[in-house]
Amino acid sequence: MAKKERTTQEKSRDNASRQVIDAAKEAGIELVWDRYENQQPQCKFGSEGNCCRVCAMGPCRIIPGTKRDRGICGADVDTVVARNFVRMIAAGTAAHSDHGRGVAQIFLETARGEVPGYEIKDVEKLKELAPMYDVEVEGRETKEIAIELGEKVIKEFNQAEGGLKMLERAPEKRKDLWKKLGAIPRNIDREVVEAMHRTHIGVDQDYENILLQGTRTALADGWGGSMIATELQDILFGTPGDPWRYATREANRLKANLGVLKEDKVNIIVHGHEPLLSEMIAVASRDPEMIELAKEMGASGINVAGMCCTANEILMRHGIPVAGNFLQQELAIVTGSVEMMIVDVQCVMQALSRVVHDFHTKLVTTSEKAMIREATHMPFDEEDALNSAKNLIRKAIENYPQRKGVNIPDDSEDAVAGFSHEYIKYMLGGSFRSSYWPLNSNIIDGRIRGVAGVVGCNNPAVTLDDAHVTLIEELIANDVLVVQTGCSAIAAAKAGLMEPEKALKKAGPGLRAVCEAVGIPPVLHAGACVDNSRILIALAEMVAVGQENSRLSLGNDISELPVAGAAPEWMSEKAIAIGQYFVTSGVYTVFGVKFPTLSSETVTDYLFNKYEDIYGGKWAFEPDPKKMAQMMIDHIDKKRKALGIEKSRERVLFDMDMRRGLEAE
Ligand code: SF4
Ligand code: MSK
């Protein structure tokens, strides 16, 4: 079949990317969109989950209703589809949780004083988290608390018995349900190992039972590995939106898109996921010795910019600009302005090593877990982190004179970011009485219709950022507050949806009034992919507020809240793990692009319909972002009706406790 090349407009919604895509075409440089077209037509069996290749009798393509309705071993389509789905969950959970383990190890080494350069920045958060792990706080030194906490957290990855401590944060009703279903994860590693075991040939051949293991594994991600990563990173590097920092409300202003690259500066891009190295690059880039060196080489300074989730990590804490999201990684190099791209793990395309051939950019891998042939490998030495970072920066600076020509698009948008669950509470409730009660209250009185989490990647199968932006615009226009992570958050930032003045013009009147009063955009950047755990915590707190004060109640469980989730341009296995932990925590979650179970009507019906009776949340699939928005809004309205708040009501009367809180501010 002749391949049909899409127009630049069909490839990307954003102008900066379009400009660089055209420049690449003119120069004969192959990009992700070209490779996508070269791969057409793609295999439907692979896309819809009915290709099994877990043993060497296969591969088997299972086609229900034909003589090929079983694999060679006799596995039916439901078994094969469920297996493939759970293997995606296992891989996604492994990725997030290995990130979490790395952070936990550095955290412990920091506490023991073994890794100079790192320090415990958020002692308050350390003291909040420690009791969750039965670590005594009273009368103890920070160091002692942190060592005991670090040791206990690391044990959770492979402990012999006992559940995950962070899971305790979920509402009682949810925990009871998980217990009844046998869905409580035992430890993080075990669930991933067991998922791989059960999906081996000839083991678990009951799709419901296979998917139950998928739930245990995904919960070990969301309420385990990812939450550990988020919480310990906050303690180590600072919780985004710390009141002392946000008192000025300047530190979290940043710019997003390829236009953040600077013609007169040494441009260094940090790309991947773990903030351990990028934090140090951010610190080292401000070192006067480094800046002086850059000037000696003819540049006016050093410009560090982020890509993908590394960008989300450092923008949340340092306001460092974002060069782009997943599909823009090659484009950054094509601008000819990047002296070095430093990568660690996850979402790094091998294609980068080919693109850099045409430019002076040095591609440097830093993790022993993720090397790329043809890239330079400079292992990051955590025990000498600052010097490791300086060495990298020095090499980038020395590369500045090698530039051949620069073509940086002029586009970048302002954004306000850094909404940790603590900061959202602080913004809503004030410094004296940080709480989610104003959010619940505004939902009850109808100003805010509900909350949507919009997350996930980009995928060259669909126009870059278009589904994210269209969906978010529909949601905010309908008074739905949007909370974001990952590449979706970067898409919104690039589209100006995180710039309060611009974005509020697109918000419905109720949402606009609340956001204006509080001083937040209608689209909140909550961080990187592991920070989806912040959304879980926020949901649990919304339930908790209602339990403390029945007039603010939005039900007794996450599944009763008027909330929904979406990943309109997803591509990674991590997205499936995230979707599964949201759904089984009670959230209606819609995915775009494609859905990997569609070849089995039974499994798809189980996930899309029956799950609602089991978990209160369910999966859905809809590639059209406008229809997706409507489905989410319908779900939110259904939940409002069930709560008896379907009609807008007057603001609830403040009780005395609330009044005292307000008066004290
Ligand atoms: Fe085919 Fe069964 Fe082997 Fe899968 S496990 S490849 S269905 S024989
Ligand atoms: S980086 S997982 S492309 S969101 Fe987290 Fe972006 Fe998806 Fe990677």
XYZ file of C-alpha atoms and ligand atoms in Angstrom:
681
model
C 0.000 0.000 0.000
C 1.438 3.388 -0.953
C 2.287 5.368 2.125
C 0.560 8.686 2.478
C 2.666 11.474 3.867
C 0.823 13.779 6.198
C 1.135 17.538 5.995
C 3.183 19.394 8.602
C -0.100 20.735 10.012
C -1.322 17.177 10.442
C 1.872 16.220 12.223
C 1.906 18.988 14.807
C -0.472 21.502 16.308
C 2.269 23.780 17.556
C 3.987 26.239 15.263
C 7.480 25.866 16.686
C 7.454 22.162 15.869
C 6.000 22.762 12.424
C 8.830 25.156 11.590
C 11.504 22.641 12.616
C 9.739 19.697 10.936
C 9.857 21.653 7.666
C 13.524 22.521 8.189
C 14.312 18.842 8.796
C 12.481 17.847 5.635
C 14.439 20.340 3.587
C 17.691 19.007 5.028
C 16.649 15.374 4.408
C 16.656 14.513 8.100
C 14.407 11.635 9.109
C 12.096 12.265 12.066
C 9.666 10.217 14.144
C 6.775 11.075 11.782
C 8.726 9.712 8.785
C 9.464 6.483 10.611
C 5.808 6.242 11.620
C 4.816 6.511 7.970
C 7.483 3.956 6.965
C 5.930 1.503 9.419
C 2.463 1.675 7.794
C 0.381 -0.379 7.672
C 0.897 -1.411 11.264
C -0.106 -4.852 12.499
C -3.683 -4.887 13.814
C -2.963 -7.963 15.924
C -0.230 -6.118 17.762
C -2.399 -3.029 18.206
C -5.438 -4.861 19.524
C -3.626 -7.319 21.742
C -4.312 -10.674 20.042
C -0.774 -11.519 18.974
C 0.952 -13.858 21.393
C 4.672 -14.474 21.239
C 5.397 -15.582 24.758
C 6.702 -18.979 23.610
C 8.589 -20.379 20.633
C 5.642 -22.419 19.361
C 4.267 -19.030 18.371
C 3.864 -16.321 17.430
C 0.139 -17.007 17.335
C -2.431 -14.570 16.002
C -5.747 -15.409 17.618
C -8.816 -14.621 15.507
C -12.125 -15.321 17.245
C -14.770 -16.936 15.062
C -12.230 -18.612 12.757
C -10.232 -21.834 12.956
C -7.449 -19.694 14.366
C -9.466 -18.930 17.479
C -6.826 -20.603 19.691
C -3.068 -20.389 19.887
C -0.972 -23.530 19.397
C -1.116 -24.150 23.174
C -4.883 -23.624 23.092
C -4.866 -20.136 24.648
C -7.973 -18.205 23.655
C -8.180 -14.540 22.733
C -9.263 -13.483 26.240
C -6.222 -15.096 27.835
C -3.823 -13.660 25.260
C -5.267 -10.136 25.420
C -5.315 -10.116 29.233
C -1.742 -11.427 29.344
C -0.473 -8.743 26.975
C -2.304 -6.050 28.900
C -0.871 -7.182 32.237
C 2.628 -7.421 30.768
C 2.307 -3.751 29.823
C 1.240 -2.947 33.374
C 4.208 -4.905 34.736
C 6.666 -3.056 32.496
C 5.180 0.324 33.374
C 5.201 -0.459 37.072
C 8.804 -1.668 36.834
C 9.843 1.598 35.160
C 8.205 3.860 37.739
C 9.224 1.713 40.666
C 12.836 1.328 39.627
C 12.908 5.113 39.440
C 11.446 5.148 42.975
C 14.036 2.673 44.223
C 16.859 4.796 42.797
C 15.505 7.834 44.610
C 15.095 5.854 47.853
C 18.702 4.705 47.659
C 20.035 8.230 47.148
C 17.731 9.421 49.918
C 19.235 6.909 52.341
C 22.781 7.684 51.236
C 22.040 11.393 51.651
C 20.763 10.789 55.166
C 23.922 8.835 55.974
C 26.082 11.642 54.563
C 27.523 9.422 51.836
C 26.621 11.566 48.811
C 27.932 15.117 49.189
C 25.919 17.587 47.134
C 22.542 16.189 48.136
C 20.723 17.357 51.230
C 17.342 16.980 52.892
C 15.576 20.161 51.805
C 12.033 19.641 53.084
C 12.366 18.616 56.724
C 8.698 19.366 57.374
C 7.608 16.871 54.754
C 10.093 14.337 56.122
C 8.402 14.647 59.497
C 4.966 14.258 57.935
C 5.935 11.128 56.043
C 7.974 9.410 58.763
C 5.031 8.424 61.033
C 3.396 6.707 58.060
C 6.310 4.264 58.234
C 6.149 4.054 62.060
C 9.269 6.190 62.361
C 9.354 8.189 65.599
C 9.858 11.903 65.016
C 9.719 13.536 68.451
C 13.089 14.501 69.907
C 15.103 13.028 67.058
C 17.626 14.549 64.663
C 16.645 14.936 61.006
C 19.427 12.547 60.066
C 18.194 9.782 62.382
C 14.615 10.108 61.121
C 15.738 10.075 57.491
C 17.978 7.026 57.901
C 15.227 4.975 59.526
C 12.673 6.146 56.964
C 15.027 5.390 54.054
C 15.729 1.880 55.318
C 12.046 1.130 55.786
C 11.058 2.483 52.373
C 13.737 0.418 50.607
C 12.453 -2.711 52.365
C 9.004 -2.176 50.832
C 10.318 -3.093 47.426
C 10.876 -6.715 48.407
C 9.740 -7.205 52.001
C 8.578 -10.697 53.024
C 5.315 -9.519 54.538
C 3.166 -6.461 55.308
C 1.373 -4.213 52.788
C 2.556 -0.926 51.339
C 2.447 1.902 53.850
C 1.375 4.630 51.410
C -1.707 2.580 50.557
C -2.970 3.555 53.994
C -3.661 7.017 52.554
C -6.568 5.670 50.484
C -10.099 6.076 51.876
C -11.234 3.281 54.237
C -13.965 2.184 51.855
C -11.454 1.751 49.028
C -9.026 -0.205 51.206
C -11.847 -2.494 52.341
C -12.784 -3.112 48.723
C -9.208 -3.924 47.692
C -8.950 -6.262 50.664
C -12.177 -8.018 49.776
C -11.036 -8.450 46.185
C -7.565 -9.655 47.192
C -6.057 -6.707 45.298
C -3.700 -5.371 47.992
C -0.104 -5.486 46.749
C 2.299 -7.393 49.009
C 5.452 -5.664 47.885
C 6.488 -3.850 44.729
C 8.978 -6.276 43.173
C 6.868 -9.330 43.941
C 3.846 -8.071 42.039
C 5.917 -7.354 38.928
C 7.614 -10.768 39.138
C 4.300 -12.531 39.708
C 2.700 -10.679 36.788
C 5.480 -11.949 34.517
C 5.178 -15.472 35.952
C 1.420 -15.670 35.550
C 1.599 -14.499 31.943
C 4.237 -17.111 31.001
C 2.949 -19.951 28.808
C 0.738 -22.381 30.632
C 0.236 -20.489 33.893
C -2.785 -18.227 34.534
C -5.453 -18.826 31.874
C -8.428 -17.068 33.417
C -8.589 -13.493 32.115
C -10.281 -12.165 35.263
C -7.614 -13.669 37.458
C -4.822 -12.395 35.184
C -6.308 -8.894 35.334
C -6.558 -9.065 39.128
C -2.788 -9.514 39.169
C -2.652 -6.483 36.872
C -4.530 -4.524 39.523
C -2.198 -5.585 42.329
C 0.785 -4.665 40.176
C -0.630 -1.289 39.146
C -1.567 -0.394 42.731
C 2.023 -1.216 43.709
C 2.995 1.439 41.178
C 0.577 4.276 41.987
C 0.414 3.878 45.753
C 3.922 2.368 45.930
C 6.851 2.941 43.584
C 5.571 6.186 42.036
C 4.432 7.637 45.342
C 7.773 6.781 46.936
C 9.565 8.538 44.060
C 7.420 11.655 44.393
C 7.505 11.965 48.167
C 11.226 11.310 48.610
C 12.134 13.605 45.709
C 10.152 16.339 47.406
C 12.000 15.778 50.665
C 15.368 15.748 48.888
C 14.864 18.544 46.365
C 12.041 20.573 47.878
C 8.283 20.252 47.568
C 7.073 22.255 44.570
C 5.119 25.266 45.730
C 6.670 25.518 49.160
C 4.905 28.523 50.707
C 8.183 30.333 51.372
C 9.020 30.144 47.695
C 5.593 30.916 46.384
C 5.181 33.941 48.584
C 6.683 35.839 45.617
C 4.761 33.786 43.014
C 7.664 34.341 40.662
C 9.735 31.221 41.059
C 7.256 29.006 39.296
C 6.873 31.163 36.223
C 8.556 29.627 33.232
C 8.527 29.399 29.463
C 7.735 26.384 27.341
C 8.530 25.308 23.775
C 11.544 25.210 21.478
C 11.820 28.996 21.590
C 13.394 28.696 25.052
C 16.670 27.672 23.364
C 19.059 30.614 23.175
C 21.142 31.623 20.211
C 23.841 33.270 22.336
C 24.050 30.702 25.139
C 25.383 27.217 25.632
C 22.195 25.143 25.440
C 22.062 21.980 27.501
C 18.981 19.771 27.388
C 18.262 17.320 30.177
C 15.936 14.569 29.024
C 14.499 11.443 30.593
C 12.917 11.002 33.985
C 14.983 10.962 37.138
C 15.788 14.323 38.717
C 18.910 13.069 40.547
C 21.253 14.287 37.811
C 19.195 17.139 36.370
C 18.954 18.781 39.807
C 22.747 18.814 39.933
C 23.015 20.131 36.364
C 20.667 22.954 37.382
C 22.868 23.774 40.379
C 26.188 23.442 38.506
C 24.990 25.596 35.582
C 24.753 28.548 37.970
C 28.335 28.113 39.164
C 30.335 31.302 38.344
C 33.279 29.184 37.180
C 31.056 27.473 34.597
C 29.508 30.738 33.448
C 32.975 32.266 33.072
C 34.080 29.293 30.975
C 31.038 29.717 28.724
C 31.980 33.370 28.216
C 35.543 32.410 27.335
C 34.083 30.239 24.580
C 32.132 33.182 23.198
C 28.712 32.472 24.690
C 26.868 34.865 26.985
C 25.988 32.153 29.502
C 24.505 28.699 30.038
C 20.903 27.805 29.325
C 19.573 24.544 30.780
C 16.223 23.395 29.391
C 14.203 20.263 30.045
C 12.574 17.683 27.812
C 9.784 15.217 28.709
C 9.423 14.350 32.396
C 12.881 15.553 33.397
C 11.579 18.939 32.288
C 8.559 18.525 34.535
C 10.753 17.666 37.514
C 13.033 20.686 37.221
C 10.418 23.199 36.173
C 8.339 22.278 39.215
C 11.195 23.097 41.563
C 13.403 25.597 39.719
C 11.221 27.232 37.064
C 13.712 25.951 34.467
C 12.277 26.288 30.935
C 10.847 23.385 28.961
C 12.133 22.800 25.444
C 9.390 20.333 24.638
C 7.582 17.056 25.090
C 8.140 13.539 23.788
C 7.840 14.132 20.020
C 10.028 17.231 20.159
C 13.236 15.531 21.327
C 14.656 15.228 17.811
C 13.401 18.708 16.890
C 15.484 20.318 19.632
C 18.623 18.933 18.008
C 17.481 19.999 14.529
C 17.493 23.633 15.718
C 21.300 23.312 15.615
C 21.530 25.136 18.924
C 21.950 22.295 21.424
C 25.493 21.721 22.613
C 24.607 18.665 24.662
C 21.587 16.485 25.290
C 21.998 14.608 28.558
C 19.688 11.629 28.961
C 18.984 9.111 31.696
C 16.090 6.649 31.519
C 12.710 6.246 29.763
C 11.224 7.869 26.654
C 14.603 8.562 25.063
C 14.441 7.689 21.348
C 17.374 5.760 19.918
C 16.848 7.907 16.823
C 18.606 10.754 18.632
C 21.925 9.055 17.952
C 21.233 9.366 14.205
C 19.965 12.939 14.284
C 23.067 14.176 16.107
C 25.201 12.995 13.150
C 24.059 16.031 11.186
C 24.734 18.468 14.015
C 27.392 19.332 16.566
C 25.188 18.158 19.481
C 26.761 15.663 21.864
C 24.340 12.975 23.004
C 25.397 11.729 26.438
C 23.915 8.765 28.270
C 24.447 8.779 32.023
C 22.680 5.712 33.425
C 24.158 2.217 33.443
C 20.602 1.031 32.800
C 20.197 2.969 29.573
C 23.026 3.157 27.070
C 22.720 3.983 23.382
C 25.228 2.781 20.829
C 26.856 5.773 19.137
C 26.128 8.045 22.100
C 28.876 9.051 24.521
C 28.464 7.336 27.870
C 29.511 9.412 30.866
C 28.230 7.565 33.948
C 26.769 9.837 36.574
C 28.678 9.397 39.824
C 26.184 10.057 42.605
C 28.930 10.062 45.207
C 30.525 13.007 43.449
C 27.369 14.426 41.899
C 28.312 18.074 41.598
C 31.629 17.341 39.900
C 29.924 14.834 37.617
C 27.481 17.550 36.603
C 30.288 20.097 36.134
C 32.222 17.683 33.905
C 29.214 17.347 31.667
C 28.658 21.095 31.537
C 32.331 21.692 30.754
C 32.118 19.331 27.770
C 28.969 21.090 26.581
C 30.668 24.477 26.810
C 33.690 23.230 24.875
C 31.283 22.153 22.141
C 29.786 25.642 21.681
C 32.313 26.799 19.026
C 31.398 23.760 16.872
C 27.930 25.117 16.038
C 27.231 25.176 12.311
C 24.034 27.176 11.982
C 21.128 27.880 14.248
C 17.398 27.853 13.475
C 15.449 28.372 16.695
C 11.715 29.014 16.323
C 10.527 32.161 17.994
C 7.692 30.425 19.837
C 7.430 29.905 23.575
C 4.582 30.473 26.009
C 4.535 31.625 29.620
C 3.282 29.191 32.219
C 2.768 28.971 35.946
C 3.599 25.529 37.263
C 4.492 23.564 40.355
C 1.200 22.472 41.878
C 2.067 19.725 44.320
C -0.911 18.462 46.331
C 0.465 20.494 49.241
C 0.586 23.644 47.144
C -2.922 23.163 45.782
C -4.108 22.927 49.383
C -2.119 25.993 50.323
C -3.494 28.020 47.415
C -7.050 26.963 48.162
C -7.062 27.136 51.917
C -4.398 29.695 52.727
C -1.299 29.339 54.855
C -3.153 28.969 58.123
C -5.630 26.364 57.053
C -4.345 24.473 54.029
C -7.205 22.257 52.998
C -9.226 20.896 50.133
C -12.437 22.183 51.702
C -12.756 25.185 49.364
C -12.464 22.803 46.394
C -15.172 20.512 47.755
C -17.276 23.538 48.604
C -16.977 24.995 45.092
C -17.812 21.628 43.583
C -20.866 21.310 45.815
C -22.141 24.772 44.946
C -21.566 24.050 41.261
C -18.973 26.690 40.416
C -16.537 23.907 39.690
C -18.312 21.036 37.979
C -15.622 18.474 38.737
C -11.930 17.690 38.379
C -10.162 15.959 35.488
C -6.671 14.501 35.420
C -5.270 14.820 31.894
C -1.928 13.068 31.557
C 0.341 11.013 29.330
C 2.512 11.115 26.271
C 2.489 12.135 22.603
C 2.091 9.643 19.800
C 2.979 10.246 16.129
C -0.239 8.439 15.160
C -2.058 11.652 16.075
C -1.286 15.352 15.622
C 1.235 16.471 18.263
C -0.614 18.068 21.219
C -3.920 18.451 19.377
C -5.914 15.929 21.422
C -4.442 17.228 24.704
C -5.229 20.860 23.959
C -8.675 20.260 22.435
C -9.705 18.059 25.364
C -8.448 20.503 27.998
C -10.121 23.478 26.324
C -13.439 21.612 26.257
C -13.106 20.625 29.894
C -12.263 24.058 31.270
C -14.975 25.680 29.133
C -17.373 23.383 30.970
C -16.098 24.413 34.416
C -13.969 21.315 34.943
C -10.699 22.024 36.775
C -7.831 20.201 35.038
C -4.828 18.713 36.844
C -1.938 17.534 34.696
C 1.307 15.620 34.572
C 3.770 14.336 31.978
C 3.975 15.374 28.358
C 0.313 16.369 28.442
C 1.180 19.089 30.953
C 3.901 20.347 28.601
C 1.379 20.402 25.725
C -0.901 22.630 27.799
C 1.958 24.906 28.841
C 2.996 25.350 25.186
C -0.599 26.217 24.285
C -0.770 28.953 26.918
C -3.250 27.018 29.045
C -1.114 27.413 32.154
C -0.861 31.166 31.813
C -3.660 32.367 34.102
C -4.786 35.425 32.126
C -4.834 33.671 28.773
C -6.273 30.420 30.048
C -9.008 31.950 32.189
C -10.531 33.529 29.078
C -11.239 29.987 27.921
C -12.689 28.801 31.232
C -16.384 28.595 32.066
C -17.735 31.367 34.345
C -17.787 29.310 37.553
C -14.299 27.920 37.188
C -12.997 31.322 36.120
C -14.456 33.010 39.189
C -12.846 30.489 41.552
C -9.455 30.534 39.808
C -9.401 34.340 39.690
C -10.249 34.568 43.367
C -7.562 32.064 44.335
C -4.999 33.195 41.761
C -4.442 29.934 39.915
C -4.777 28.935 36.262
C -7.650 26.548 35.417
C -5.065 23.964 34.362
C -2.684 22.897 37.120
C 0.742 21.407 36.425
C 1.286 18.699 39.057
C 4.560 17.284 37.739
C 6.073 14.273 36.002
C 4.604 10.813 35.334
C 5.462 9.501 38.820
C 3.618 12.544 40.189
C 0.295 11.081 39.154
C 0.579 9.820 42.702
C -0.022 13.443 43.776
C -3.427 13.216 42.089
C -4.222 10.026 44.041
C -3.342 11.808 47.286
C -5.461 14.829 46.326
C -8.442 12.561 45.573
C -8.040 10.792 48.913
C -7.927 14.173 50.658
C -11.087 15.339 48.904
C -12.830 12.307 50.367
C -11.265 12.926 53.798
C -12.510 16.539 53.918
C -16.089 15.325 53.559
C -15.606 12.784 56.291
C -14.489 15.466 58.695
C -17.407 17.724 57.813
C -20.506 16.151 56.298
C -21.603 19.415 54.675
C -18.497 19.218 52.512
C -18.925 15.566 51.673
C -18.434 14.298 48.154
C -18.975 10.700 49.225
C -16.977 8.132 51.107
C -14.783 6.888 48.332
C -12.781 8.106 45.324
C -15.339 6.409 43.040
C -18.053 8.758 44.341
C -16.154 11.960 43.466
C -17.141 13.935 40.340
C -13.770 13.321 38.707
C -12.410 11.633 35.575
C -9.046 10.917 33.957
C -7.640 10.810 30.423
C -4.502 10.059 28.420
C -5.477 11.260 24.929
C -2.104 10.750 23.186
C -0.587 7.915 25.222
C 2.129 5.631 23.918
C 4.121 4.101 26.801
C 3.509 1.005 28.915
C 3.712 3.300 31.925
C 0.492 4.945 30.758
C -1.332 1.607 30.939
C -0.019 1.031 34.473
C -1.189 4.538 35.432
C -4.592 3.982 33.842
C -5.055 0.697 35.672
C -4.209 2.173 39.085
C -6.554 5.114 38.524
C -9.390 2.877 37.351
C -8.968 0.427 40.225
C -8.730 3.349 42.659
C -12.221 4.309 41.415
C -11.611 6.788 38.571
C -13.309 6.695 35.153
C -10.379 6.870 32.721
C -10.483 7.405 28.948
C -7.594 6.677 26.584
C -7.175 7.931 23.025
C -5.116 6.751 20.001
C -5.771 3.008 20.283
C -6.657 0.488 22.977
C -4.714 -2.740 23.410
C -7.596 -5.098 24.279
C -10.066 -4.372 21.479
C -9.674 -7.787 19.821
C -11.316 -9.459 22.818
C -14.910 -8.378 23.271
C -15.029 -10.164 26.616
C -11.929 -8.526 28.122
C -12.860 -5.119 26.727
C -16.385 -5.400 28.127
C -14.913 -6.439 31.462
C -12.616 -3.372 31.600
C -15.090 -0.906 30.054
C -18.296 -2.010 31.809
C -18.071 -4.714 34.450
C -15.164 -2.991 36.170
C -17.590 -0.256 37.238
C -19.512 -2.758 39.374
C -16.297 -4.139 40.808
C -14.099 -1.064 41.283
C -16.450 1.911 40.827
C -14.059 3.132 38.107
C -13.733 1.836 34.552
C -11.725 2.179 31.352
C -12.981 3.766 28.125
C -11.536 4.420 24.686
C -12.266 7.395 22.440
C -9.783 8.921 19.972
C -11.859 12.072 19.289
C -10.925 14.600 22.018
C -14.265 16.436 21.839
C -16.208 13.228 22.333
C -13.732 12.256 25.030
C -14.458 15.510 26.856
C -18.188 14.880 26.619
C -17.785 11.368 28.030
C -15.810 12.740 30.970
C -18.314 15.528 31.580
C -21.211 13.048 31.406
C -19.457 10.906 33.987
C -18.835 13.907 36.236
C -22.513 14.873 35.936
C -23.543 11.298 36.753
C -21.497 11.476 39.949
C -22.925 14.905 40.813
C -26.414 13.505 40.432
C -25.611 10.528 42.644
C -24.364 12.966 45.288
C -27.514 15.077 44.933
C -25.569 18.154 43.815
C -26.547 18.127 40.146
C -28.086 21.595 40.373
C -25.914 24.605 41.182
C -26.520 25.612 44.734
C -25.706 28.559 46.871
C -22.364 28.396 48.607
C -22.579 26.241 51.727
C -22.727 28.186 54.942
C -19.441 28.261 56.753
C -19.466 26.518 60.091
C -17.698 28.122 63.061
C -14.544 26.162 62.502
C -14.226 27.454 58.968
C -14.943 31.018 60.036
C -12.224 30.880 62.630
C -9.835 29.612 59.953
C -10.665 32.492 57.660
C -10.574 35.140 60.358
C -7.118 34.044 61.434
C -5.686 34.761 57.978
Fe 1.063 -19.373 20.834
Fe 0.346 -20.308 23.263
Fe 2.927 -19.867 22.715
Fe 1.254 -17.812 22.970
S 1.831 -19.236 24.561
S 2.831 -18.059 21.406
S -0.653 -18.655 22.128
S 1.581 -21.355 21.725
S 7.791 11.438 29.566
S 5.908 8.346 29.636
S 6.279 10.342 26.916
S 4.276 11.399 29.452
Fe 7.073 10.837 31.330
Fe 6.095 11.888 28.345
Fe 4.804 9.613 28.350
Fe 7.353 9.608 28.561
